[in-house]
mmCIF file of C-alpha atoms and ligand atoms in Angstrom:
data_model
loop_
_atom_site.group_PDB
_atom_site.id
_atom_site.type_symbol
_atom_site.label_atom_id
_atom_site.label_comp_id
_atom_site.label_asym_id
_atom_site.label_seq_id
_atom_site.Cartn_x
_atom_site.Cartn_y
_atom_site.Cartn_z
ATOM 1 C CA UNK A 626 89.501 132.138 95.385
ATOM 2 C CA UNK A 627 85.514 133.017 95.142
ATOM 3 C CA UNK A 628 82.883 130.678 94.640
ATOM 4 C CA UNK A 629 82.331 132.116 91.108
ATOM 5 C CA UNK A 630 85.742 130.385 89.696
ATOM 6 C CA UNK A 631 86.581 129.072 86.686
ATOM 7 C CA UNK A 632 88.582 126.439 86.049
ATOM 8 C CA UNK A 633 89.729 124.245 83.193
ATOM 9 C CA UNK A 634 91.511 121.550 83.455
ATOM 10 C CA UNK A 635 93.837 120.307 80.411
ATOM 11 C CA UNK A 636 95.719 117.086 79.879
ATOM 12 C CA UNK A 637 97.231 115.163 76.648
ATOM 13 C CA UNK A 638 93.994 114.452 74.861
ATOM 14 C CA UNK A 639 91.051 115.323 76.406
ATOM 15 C CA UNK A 640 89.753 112.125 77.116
ATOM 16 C CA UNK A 641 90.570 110.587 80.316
ATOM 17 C CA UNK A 642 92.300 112.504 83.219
ATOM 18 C CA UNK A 643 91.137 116.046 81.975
ATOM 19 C CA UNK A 644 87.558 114.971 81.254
ATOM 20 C CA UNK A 645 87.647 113.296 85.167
ATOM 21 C CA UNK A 646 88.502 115.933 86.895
ATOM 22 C CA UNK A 647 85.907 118.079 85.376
ATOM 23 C CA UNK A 648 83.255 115.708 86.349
ATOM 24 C CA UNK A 649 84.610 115.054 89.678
ATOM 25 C CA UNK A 650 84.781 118.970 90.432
ATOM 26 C CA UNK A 651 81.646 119.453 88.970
ATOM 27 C CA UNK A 652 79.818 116.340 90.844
ATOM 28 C CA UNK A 653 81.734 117.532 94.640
ATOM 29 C CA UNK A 654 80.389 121.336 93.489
ATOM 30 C CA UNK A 655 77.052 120.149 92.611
ATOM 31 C CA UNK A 656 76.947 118.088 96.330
ATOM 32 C CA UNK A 657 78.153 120.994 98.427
ATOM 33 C CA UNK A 658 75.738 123.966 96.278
ATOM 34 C CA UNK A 659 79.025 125.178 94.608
ATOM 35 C CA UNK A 660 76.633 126.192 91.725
ATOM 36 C CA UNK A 661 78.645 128.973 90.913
ATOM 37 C CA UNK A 662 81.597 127.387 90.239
ATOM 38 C CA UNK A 663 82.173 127.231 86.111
ATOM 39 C CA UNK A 664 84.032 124.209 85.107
ATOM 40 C CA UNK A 665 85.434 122.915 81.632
ATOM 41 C CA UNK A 666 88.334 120.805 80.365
ATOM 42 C CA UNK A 667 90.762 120.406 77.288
ATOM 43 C CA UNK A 668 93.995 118.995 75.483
ATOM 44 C CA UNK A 669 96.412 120.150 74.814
ATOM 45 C CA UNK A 670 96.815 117.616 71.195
ATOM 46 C CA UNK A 671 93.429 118.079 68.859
ATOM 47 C CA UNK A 672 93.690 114.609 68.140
ATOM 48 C CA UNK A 673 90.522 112.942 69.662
ATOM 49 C CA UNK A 674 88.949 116.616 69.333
ATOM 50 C CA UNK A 675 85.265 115.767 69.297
ATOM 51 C CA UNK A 676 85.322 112.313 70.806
ATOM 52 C CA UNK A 677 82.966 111.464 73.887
ATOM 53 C CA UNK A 678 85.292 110.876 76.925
ATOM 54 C CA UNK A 679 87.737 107.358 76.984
ATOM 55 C CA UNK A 680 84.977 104.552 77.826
ATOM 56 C CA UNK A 681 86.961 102.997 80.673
ATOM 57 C CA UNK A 682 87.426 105.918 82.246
ATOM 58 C CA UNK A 683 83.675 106.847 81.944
ATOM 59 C CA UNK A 684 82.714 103.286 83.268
ATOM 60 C CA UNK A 685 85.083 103.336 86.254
ATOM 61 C CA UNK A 686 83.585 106.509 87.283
ATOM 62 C CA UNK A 687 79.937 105.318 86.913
ATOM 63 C CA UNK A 688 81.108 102.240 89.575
ATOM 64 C CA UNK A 689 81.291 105.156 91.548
ATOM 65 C CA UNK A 690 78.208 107.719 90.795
ATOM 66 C CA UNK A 691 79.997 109.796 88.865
ATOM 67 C CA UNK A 692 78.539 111.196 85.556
ATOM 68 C CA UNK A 693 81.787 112.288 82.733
ATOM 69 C CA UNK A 694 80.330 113.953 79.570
ATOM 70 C CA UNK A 695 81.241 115.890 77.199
ATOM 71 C CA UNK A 696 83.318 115.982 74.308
ATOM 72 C CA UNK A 697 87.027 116.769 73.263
ATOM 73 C CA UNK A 698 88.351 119.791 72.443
ATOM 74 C CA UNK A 699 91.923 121.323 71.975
ATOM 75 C CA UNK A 700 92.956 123.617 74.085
ATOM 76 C CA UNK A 701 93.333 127.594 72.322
ATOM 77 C CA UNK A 702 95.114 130.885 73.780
ATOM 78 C CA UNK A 703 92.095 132.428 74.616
ATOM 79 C CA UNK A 704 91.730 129.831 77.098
ATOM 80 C CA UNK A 705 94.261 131.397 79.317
ATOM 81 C CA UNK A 706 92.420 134.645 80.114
ATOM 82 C CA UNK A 707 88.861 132.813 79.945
ATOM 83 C CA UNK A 708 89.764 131.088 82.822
ATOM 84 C CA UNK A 709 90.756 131.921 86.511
ATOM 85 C CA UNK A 710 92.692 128.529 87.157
ATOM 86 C CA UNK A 711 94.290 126.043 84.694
ATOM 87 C CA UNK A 712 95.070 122.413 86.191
ATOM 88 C CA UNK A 713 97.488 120.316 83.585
ATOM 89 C CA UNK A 714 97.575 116.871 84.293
ATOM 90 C CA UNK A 715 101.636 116.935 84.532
ATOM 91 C CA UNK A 716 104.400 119.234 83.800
ATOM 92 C CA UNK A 717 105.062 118.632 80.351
ATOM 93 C CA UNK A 718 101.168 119.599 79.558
ATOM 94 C CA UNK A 719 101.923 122.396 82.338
ATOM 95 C CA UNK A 720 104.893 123.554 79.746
ATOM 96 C CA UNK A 721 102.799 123.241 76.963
ATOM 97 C CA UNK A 722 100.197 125.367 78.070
ATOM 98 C CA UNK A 723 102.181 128.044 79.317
ATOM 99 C CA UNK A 724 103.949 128.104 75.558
ATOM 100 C CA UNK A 725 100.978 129.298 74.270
ATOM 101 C CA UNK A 726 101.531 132.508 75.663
ATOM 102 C CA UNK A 727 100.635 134.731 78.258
ATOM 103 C CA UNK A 728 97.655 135.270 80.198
ATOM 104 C CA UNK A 729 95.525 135.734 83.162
ATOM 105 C CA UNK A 730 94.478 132.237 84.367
ATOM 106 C CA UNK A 731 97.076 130.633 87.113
ATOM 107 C CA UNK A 732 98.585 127.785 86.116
ATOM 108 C CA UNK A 733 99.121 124.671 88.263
ATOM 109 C CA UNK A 734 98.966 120.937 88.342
ATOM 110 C CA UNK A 735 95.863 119.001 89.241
ATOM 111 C CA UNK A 736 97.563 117.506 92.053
ATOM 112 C CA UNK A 737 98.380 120.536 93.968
ATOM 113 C CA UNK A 738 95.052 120.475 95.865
ATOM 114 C CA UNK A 739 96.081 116.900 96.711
ATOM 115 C CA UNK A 740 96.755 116.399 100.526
ATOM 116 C CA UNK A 741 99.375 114.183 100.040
ATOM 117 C CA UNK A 742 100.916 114.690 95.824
ATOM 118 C CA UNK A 743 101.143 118.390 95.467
ATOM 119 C CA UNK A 744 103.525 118.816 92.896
ATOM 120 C CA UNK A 745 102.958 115.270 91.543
ATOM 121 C CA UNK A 746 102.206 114.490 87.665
ATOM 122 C CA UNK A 747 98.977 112.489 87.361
ATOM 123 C CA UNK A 748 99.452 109.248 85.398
ATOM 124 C CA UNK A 749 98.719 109.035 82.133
ATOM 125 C CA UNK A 750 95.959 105.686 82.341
ATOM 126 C CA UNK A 751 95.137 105.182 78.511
ATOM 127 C CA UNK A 752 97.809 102.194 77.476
ATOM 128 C CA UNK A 753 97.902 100.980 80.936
ATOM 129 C CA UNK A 754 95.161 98.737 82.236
ATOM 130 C CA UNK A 755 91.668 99.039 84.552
ATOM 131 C CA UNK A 756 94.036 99.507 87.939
ATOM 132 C CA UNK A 757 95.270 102.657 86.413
ATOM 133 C CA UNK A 758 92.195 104.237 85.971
ATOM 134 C CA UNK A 759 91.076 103.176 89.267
ATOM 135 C CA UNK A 760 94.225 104.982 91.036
ATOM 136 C CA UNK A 761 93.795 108.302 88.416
ATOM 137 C CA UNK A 762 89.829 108.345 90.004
ATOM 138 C CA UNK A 763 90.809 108.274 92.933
ATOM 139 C CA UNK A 764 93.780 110.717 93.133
ATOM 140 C CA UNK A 765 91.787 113.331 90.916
ATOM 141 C CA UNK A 766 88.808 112.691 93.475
ATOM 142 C CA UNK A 767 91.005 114.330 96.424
ATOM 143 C CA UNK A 768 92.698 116.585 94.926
ATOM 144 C CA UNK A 769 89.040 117.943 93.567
ATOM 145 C CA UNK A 770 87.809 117.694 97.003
ATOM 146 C CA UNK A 771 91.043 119.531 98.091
ATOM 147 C CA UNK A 772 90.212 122.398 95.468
ATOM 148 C CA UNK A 773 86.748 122.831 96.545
ATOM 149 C CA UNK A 774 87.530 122.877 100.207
ATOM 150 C CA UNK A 775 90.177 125.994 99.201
ATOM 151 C CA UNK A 776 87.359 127.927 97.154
ATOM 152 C CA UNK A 777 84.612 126.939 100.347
ATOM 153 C CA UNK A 778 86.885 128.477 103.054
ATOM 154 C CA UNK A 779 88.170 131.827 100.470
HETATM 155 P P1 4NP B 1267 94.508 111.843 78.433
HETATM 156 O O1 4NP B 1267 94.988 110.401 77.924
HETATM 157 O O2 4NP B 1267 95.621 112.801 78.062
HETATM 158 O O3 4NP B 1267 94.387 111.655 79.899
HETATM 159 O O4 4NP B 1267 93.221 112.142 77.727
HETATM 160 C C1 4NP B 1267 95.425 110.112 76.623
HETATM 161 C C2 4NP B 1267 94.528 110.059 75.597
HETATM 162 C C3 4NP B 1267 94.971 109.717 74.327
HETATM 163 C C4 4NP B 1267 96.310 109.456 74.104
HETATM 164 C C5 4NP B 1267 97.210 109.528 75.139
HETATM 165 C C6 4NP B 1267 96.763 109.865 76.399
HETATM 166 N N1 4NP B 1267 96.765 109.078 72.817
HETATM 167 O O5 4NP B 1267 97.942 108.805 72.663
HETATM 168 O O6 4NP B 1267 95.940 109.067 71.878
#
């Protein structure tokens, strides 16, 4: 993997786990001079498409310097050659996103970079309560470390 990378990462809506990881990635890239690293996120449903990111999820990662931004958008096929990796938040997104067709991005889950969850589904925090979001930080935050350790050492 080479530092000039791109990566989206996709969940149900677009405004909690999905949105997360980008800022985590982003925030660990901008920390170790990753510059290069190109980083954007999406869902899979076009339901909140154009909402700012889920405000608990934006508050629990401002507890803990993290900046999330951005807005919604829905995922399209064109995604899956604009990007080198695709992370899916679990493996019915994962399913989803490869039935949109073929391309040239790899497609994997978001906790494959994880030390301890490879293979694991992430989740989903939005009916649940402040403790989920909490635990989706912090599992996103390794697994984001994880990734940028793999592109640091390639
Ligand atoms: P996300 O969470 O996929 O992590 O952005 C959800 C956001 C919205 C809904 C479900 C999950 N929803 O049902 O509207």
């Amino acid at each position: 993997m080479s530092d000039r990378v791109s990566v989206l990462f996709v969940c149900l809506g677009n405004i909690c786990r999905s949105p997360m990881a980008e800022a985590l990635l982003r925030h660990h890239a901008h920390a170790t001079g990753h510059e290069g690293v190109h980083i954007d996120s999406a869902g899979v449903g076009g339901w909140h498409a154009g909402e700012s990111p889920d405000s608990r999820m934006v508050a629990t990662a401002k507890k803990n310097g993290v900046v999330v931004e951005g807005s919604a958008r829905k995922i399209t096929a064109a995604d899956l050659n604009a990007f080198d990796l695709i992370l899916c938040s679990d493996t019915e997104i994962l399913d989803q996103v490869r039935s949109l067709g073929n391309g040239s991005a790899r497609i994997e889950l978001m906790l494959d970079y994880h030390p301890e969850l490879s293979g694991e589904n992430v989740p989903d925090p939005y009916y649940g309560g402040g403790d989920g979001f909490i635990h989706v930080f912090e599992i996103l935050n390794e697994s984001c470390r994880g990734l940028l350790d793999k592109i640091r050492r390639s």
